[in-house]
Tab-separated table of C-alpha atoms and ligand atoms in Angstrom:
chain	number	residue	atom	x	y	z
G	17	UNK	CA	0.000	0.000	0.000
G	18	UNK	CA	1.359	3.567	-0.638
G	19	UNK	CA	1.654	5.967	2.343
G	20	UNK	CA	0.251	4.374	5.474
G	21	UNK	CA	-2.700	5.449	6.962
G	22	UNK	CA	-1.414	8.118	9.385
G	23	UNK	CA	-3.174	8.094	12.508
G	24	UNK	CA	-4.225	11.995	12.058
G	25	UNK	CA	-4.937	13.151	8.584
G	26	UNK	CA	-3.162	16.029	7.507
G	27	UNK	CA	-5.425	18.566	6.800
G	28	UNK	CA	-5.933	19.920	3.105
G	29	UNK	CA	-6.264	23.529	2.112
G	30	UNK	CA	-7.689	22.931	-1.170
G	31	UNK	CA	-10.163	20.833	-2.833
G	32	UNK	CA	-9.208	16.797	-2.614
G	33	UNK	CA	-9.720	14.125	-5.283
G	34	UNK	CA	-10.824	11.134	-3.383
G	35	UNK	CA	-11.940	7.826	-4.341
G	36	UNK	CA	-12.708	4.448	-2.026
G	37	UNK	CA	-11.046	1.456	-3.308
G	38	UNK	CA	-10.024	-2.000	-2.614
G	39	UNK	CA	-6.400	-2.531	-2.366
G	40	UNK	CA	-4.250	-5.950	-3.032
G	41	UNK	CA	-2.740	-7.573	-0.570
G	42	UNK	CA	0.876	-8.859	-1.729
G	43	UNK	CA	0.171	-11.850	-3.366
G	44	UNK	CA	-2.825	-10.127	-5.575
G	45	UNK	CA	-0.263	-7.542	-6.925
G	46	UNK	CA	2.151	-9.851	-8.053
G	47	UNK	CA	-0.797	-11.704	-9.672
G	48	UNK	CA	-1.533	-8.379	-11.471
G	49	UNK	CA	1.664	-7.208	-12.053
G	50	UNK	CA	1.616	-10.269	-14.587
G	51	UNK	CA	-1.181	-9.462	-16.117
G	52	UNK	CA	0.138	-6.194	-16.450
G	53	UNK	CA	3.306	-7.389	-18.366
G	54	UNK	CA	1.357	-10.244	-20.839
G	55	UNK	CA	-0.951	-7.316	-21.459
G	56	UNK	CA	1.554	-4.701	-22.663
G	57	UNK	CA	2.888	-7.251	-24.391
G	58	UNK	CA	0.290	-6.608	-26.725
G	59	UNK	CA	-1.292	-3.673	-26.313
G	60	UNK	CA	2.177	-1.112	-25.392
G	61	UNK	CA	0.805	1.822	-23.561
G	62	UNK	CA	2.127	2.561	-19.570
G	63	UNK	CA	1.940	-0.059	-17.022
G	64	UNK	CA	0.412	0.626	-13.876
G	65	UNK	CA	3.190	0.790	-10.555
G	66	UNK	CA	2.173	-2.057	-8.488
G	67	UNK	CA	1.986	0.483	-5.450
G	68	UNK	CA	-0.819	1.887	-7.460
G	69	UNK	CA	-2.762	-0.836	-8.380
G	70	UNK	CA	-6.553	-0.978	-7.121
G	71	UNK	CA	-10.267	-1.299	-7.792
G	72	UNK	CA	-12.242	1.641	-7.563
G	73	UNK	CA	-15.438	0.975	-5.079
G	74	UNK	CA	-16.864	4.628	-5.243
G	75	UNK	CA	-15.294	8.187	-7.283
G	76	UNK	CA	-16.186	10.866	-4.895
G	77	UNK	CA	-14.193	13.436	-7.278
G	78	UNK	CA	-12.909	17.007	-5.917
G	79	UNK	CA	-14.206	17.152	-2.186
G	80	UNK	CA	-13.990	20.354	-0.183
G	81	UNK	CA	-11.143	20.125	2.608
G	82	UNK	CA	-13.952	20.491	5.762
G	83	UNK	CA	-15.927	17.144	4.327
G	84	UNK	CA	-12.735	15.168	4.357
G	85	UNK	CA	-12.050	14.585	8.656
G	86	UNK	CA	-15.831	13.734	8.579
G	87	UNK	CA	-15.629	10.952	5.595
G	88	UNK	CA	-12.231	9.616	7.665
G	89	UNK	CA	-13.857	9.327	11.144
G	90	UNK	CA	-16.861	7.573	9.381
G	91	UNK	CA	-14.852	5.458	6.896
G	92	UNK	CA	-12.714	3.907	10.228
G	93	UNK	CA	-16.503	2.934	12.100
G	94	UNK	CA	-17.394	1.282	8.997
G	95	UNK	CA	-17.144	-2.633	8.623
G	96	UNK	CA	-16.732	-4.803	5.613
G	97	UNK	CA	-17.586	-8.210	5.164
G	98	UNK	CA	-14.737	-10.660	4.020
G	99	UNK	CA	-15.114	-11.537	0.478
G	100	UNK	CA	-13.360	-12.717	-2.579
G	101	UNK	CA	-13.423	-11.552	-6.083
G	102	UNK	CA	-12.219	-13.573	-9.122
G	103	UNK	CA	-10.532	-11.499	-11.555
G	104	UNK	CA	-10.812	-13.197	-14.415
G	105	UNK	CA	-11.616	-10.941	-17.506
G	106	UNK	CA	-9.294	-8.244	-20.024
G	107	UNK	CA	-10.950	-5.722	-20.679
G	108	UNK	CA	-10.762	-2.052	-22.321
G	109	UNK	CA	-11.823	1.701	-21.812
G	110	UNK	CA	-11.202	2.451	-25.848
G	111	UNK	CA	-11.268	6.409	-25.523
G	112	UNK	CA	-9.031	6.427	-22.076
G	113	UNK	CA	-7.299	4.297	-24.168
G	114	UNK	CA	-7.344	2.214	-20.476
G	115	UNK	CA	-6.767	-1.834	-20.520
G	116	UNK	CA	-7.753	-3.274	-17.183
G	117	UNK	CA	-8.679	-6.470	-15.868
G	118	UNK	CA	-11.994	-7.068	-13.852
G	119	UNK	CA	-14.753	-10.074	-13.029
G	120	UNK	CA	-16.850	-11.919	-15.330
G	121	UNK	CA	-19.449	-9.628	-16.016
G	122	UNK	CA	-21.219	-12.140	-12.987
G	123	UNK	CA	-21.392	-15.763	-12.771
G	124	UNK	CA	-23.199	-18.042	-10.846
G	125	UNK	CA	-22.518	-16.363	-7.429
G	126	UNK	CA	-23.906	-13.425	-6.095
G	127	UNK	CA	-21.644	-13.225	-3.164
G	128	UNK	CA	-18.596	-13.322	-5.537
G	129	UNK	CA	-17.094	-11.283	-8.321
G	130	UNK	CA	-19.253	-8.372	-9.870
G	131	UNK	CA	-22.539	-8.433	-8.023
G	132	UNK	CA	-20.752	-8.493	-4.565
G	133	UNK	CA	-18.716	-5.481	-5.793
G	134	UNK	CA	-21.624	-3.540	-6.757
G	135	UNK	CA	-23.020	-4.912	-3.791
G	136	UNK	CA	-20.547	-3.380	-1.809
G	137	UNK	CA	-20.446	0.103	-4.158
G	138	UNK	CA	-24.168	0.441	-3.423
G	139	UNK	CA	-23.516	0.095	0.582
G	140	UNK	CA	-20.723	2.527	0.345
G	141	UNK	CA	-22.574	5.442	-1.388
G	142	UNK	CA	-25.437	5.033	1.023
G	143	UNK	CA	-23.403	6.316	3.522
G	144	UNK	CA	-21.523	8.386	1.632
G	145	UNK	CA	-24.565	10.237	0.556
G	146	UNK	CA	-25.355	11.912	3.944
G	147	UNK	CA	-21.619	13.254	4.056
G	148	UNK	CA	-20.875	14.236	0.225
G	149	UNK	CA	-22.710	15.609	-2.412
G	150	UNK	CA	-21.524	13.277	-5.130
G	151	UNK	CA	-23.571	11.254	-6.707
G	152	UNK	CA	-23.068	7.787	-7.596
G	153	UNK	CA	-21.101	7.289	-11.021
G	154	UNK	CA	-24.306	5.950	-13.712
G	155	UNK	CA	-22.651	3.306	-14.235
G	156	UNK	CA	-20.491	0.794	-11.869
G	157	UNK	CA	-17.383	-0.786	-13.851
G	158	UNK	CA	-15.627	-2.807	-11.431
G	159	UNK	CA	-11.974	-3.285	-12.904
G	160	UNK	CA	-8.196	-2.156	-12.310
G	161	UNK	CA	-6.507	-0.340	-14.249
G	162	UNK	CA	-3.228	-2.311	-15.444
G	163	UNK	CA	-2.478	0.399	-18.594
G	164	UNK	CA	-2.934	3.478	-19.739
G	165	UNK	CA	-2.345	4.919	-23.463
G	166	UNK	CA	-2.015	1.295	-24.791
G	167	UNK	CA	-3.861	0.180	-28.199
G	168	UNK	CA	-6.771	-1.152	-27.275
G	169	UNK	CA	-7.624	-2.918	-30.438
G	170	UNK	CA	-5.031	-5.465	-29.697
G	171	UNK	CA	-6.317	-6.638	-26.791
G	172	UNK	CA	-5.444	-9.975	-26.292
G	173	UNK	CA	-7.681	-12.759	-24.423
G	174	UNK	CA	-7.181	-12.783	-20.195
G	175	UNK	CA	-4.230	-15.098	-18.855
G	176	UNK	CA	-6.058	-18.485	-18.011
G	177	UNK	CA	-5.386	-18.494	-14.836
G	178	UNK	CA	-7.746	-15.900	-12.727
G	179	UNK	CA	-6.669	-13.949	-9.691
G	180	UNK	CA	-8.619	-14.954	-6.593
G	181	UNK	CA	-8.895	-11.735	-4.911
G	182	UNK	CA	-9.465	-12.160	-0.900
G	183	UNK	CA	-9.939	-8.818	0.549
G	184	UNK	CA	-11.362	-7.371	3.953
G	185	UNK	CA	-11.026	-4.134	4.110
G	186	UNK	CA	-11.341	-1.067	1.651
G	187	UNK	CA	-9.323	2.771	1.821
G	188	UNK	CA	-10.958	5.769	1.305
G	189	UNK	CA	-7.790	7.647	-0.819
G	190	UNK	CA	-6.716	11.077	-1.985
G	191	UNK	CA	-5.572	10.966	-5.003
G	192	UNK	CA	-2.865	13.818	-6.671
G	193	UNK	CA	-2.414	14.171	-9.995
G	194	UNK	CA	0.843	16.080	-10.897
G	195	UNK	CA	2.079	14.271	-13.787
G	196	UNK	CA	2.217	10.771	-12.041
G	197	UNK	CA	-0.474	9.370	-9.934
G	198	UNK	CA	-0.120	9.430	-6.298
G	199	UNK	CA	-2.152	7.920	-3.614
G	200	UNK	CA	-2.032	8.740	0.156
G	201	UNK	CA	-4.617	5.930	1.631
G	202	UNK	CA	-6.311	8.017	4.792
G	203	UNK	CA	-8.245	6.132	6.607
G	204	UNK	CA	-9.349	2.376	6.286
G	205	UNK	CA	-12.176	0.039	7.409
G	206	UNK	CA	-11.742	-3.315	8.887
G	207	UNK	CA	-13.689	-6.424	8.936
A	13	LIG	P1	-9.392	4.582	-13.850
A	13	LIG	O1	-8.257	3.798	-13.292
A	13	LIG	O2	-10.241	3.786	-14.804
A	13	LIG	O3	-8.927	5.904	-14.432
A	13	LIG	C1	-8.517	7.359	-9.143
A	13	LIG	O4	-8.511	8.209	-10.234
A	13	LIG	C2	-9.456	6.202	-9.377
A	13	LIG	O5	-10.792	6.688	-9.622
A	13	LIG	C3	-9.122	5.327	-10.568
A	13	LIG	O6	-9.445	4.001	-10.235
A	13	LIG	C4	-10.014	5.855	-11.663
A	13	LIG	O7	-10.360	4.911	-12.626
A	13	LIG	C5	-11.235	6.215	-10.878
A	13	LIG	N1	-12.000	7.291	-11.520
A	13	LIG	C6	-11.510	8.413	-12.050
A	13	LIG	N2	-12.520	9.182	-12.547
A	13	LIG	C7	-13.666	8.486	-12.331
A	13	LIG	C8	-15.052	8.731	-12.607
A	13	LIG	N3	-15.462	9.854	-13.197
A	13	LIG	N4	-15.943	7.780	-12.262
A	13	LIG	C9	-15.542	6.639	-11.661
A	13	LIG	N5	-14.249	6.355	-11.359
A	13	LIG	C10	-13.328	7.269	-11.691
């Protein structure tokens, strides 16, 4: 994980891009860092840094420094239930010119893969709702991002051997953008 969640947030003076997420434990990154490099293998384009690699749960977007202690204190009372998502599709975002990899679109389990993320992306903004004035995105695309500014028209098929994704907790993250990405993870829930 980048930056460690500090036990006080340092407090912003301007607006804040911030996003919840799930991040990989150790063993998940190195899974995806493969993907990453069979990927741009055919496609080109920028790999992700493994200390970057996530899956977006809910975009909150520029948030106003005073709304940001509040989402923090709330994220750490929160509790998630252990679950496990199967990463098992390549996909592509042509225009972003984004290749990612995500679940099957959902398969026989509800409790698994897509339907418990947008499960859990329902849950979050339901909260979320009474502290930010975001609105949910339209639509949920559960992936993460392995490359950016890679041809997407060569997309080759997914590695045949999924990722199986245990995770039990998600990080509520600000997220800079000065020419590279950088994430400071600032607060985080627990199971
Ligand atoms: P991306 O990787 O597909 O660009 C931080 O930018 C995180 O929020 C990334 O996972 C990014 O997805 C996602 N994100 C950025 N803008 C978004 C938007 N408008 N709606 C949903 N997710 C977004």
């Amino acid at each position: 994980m980048p930056d460690p969640s500090p036990s006080r947030t340092t407090p912003f003076s301007r607006p804040v891009r911030l996003f919840f997420a799930l991040w990989p434990d150790f063993d998940t990154v190195r899974a995806l860092t493969q993907w990453c490099q069979q990927a741009h293998g055919a496609c080109g384009g920028r790999i992700m840094r493994a200390d970057t690699l996530h899956l977006t749960l809910a975009f909150l977007g520029e948030t106003a420094p005073a709304l940001v202690q509040p989402l923090v204190d709330e994220t750490r009372r929160r509790r998630i239930e252990p679950g496990q998502v199967i990463l098992s599709r390549l996909g592509a975002f042509p225009r972003p010119r984004i290749v990612w990899a995500g679940p099957a679109d959902d398969g026989d389990n509800p409790d698994e893969g897509a339907g418990r993320l947008a499960s859990e992306h329902r849950q979050l903004w339901d909260w979320v709702a009474a502290l930010h004035p975001a609105r949910p995105e339209t639509r949920f695309r559960p992936h993460v991002t392995l490359l950016r500014d890679a041809d997407t028209r060569l997309l080759p098929p997914a590695p045949a051997q999924p990722i199986a994704w245990r995770f039990d907790r998600y990080v509520l993250v600000a997220s800079a953008q000065d020419g590279r990405s950088r994430y400071q993870i600032l607060a985080e829930t627990l199971a």
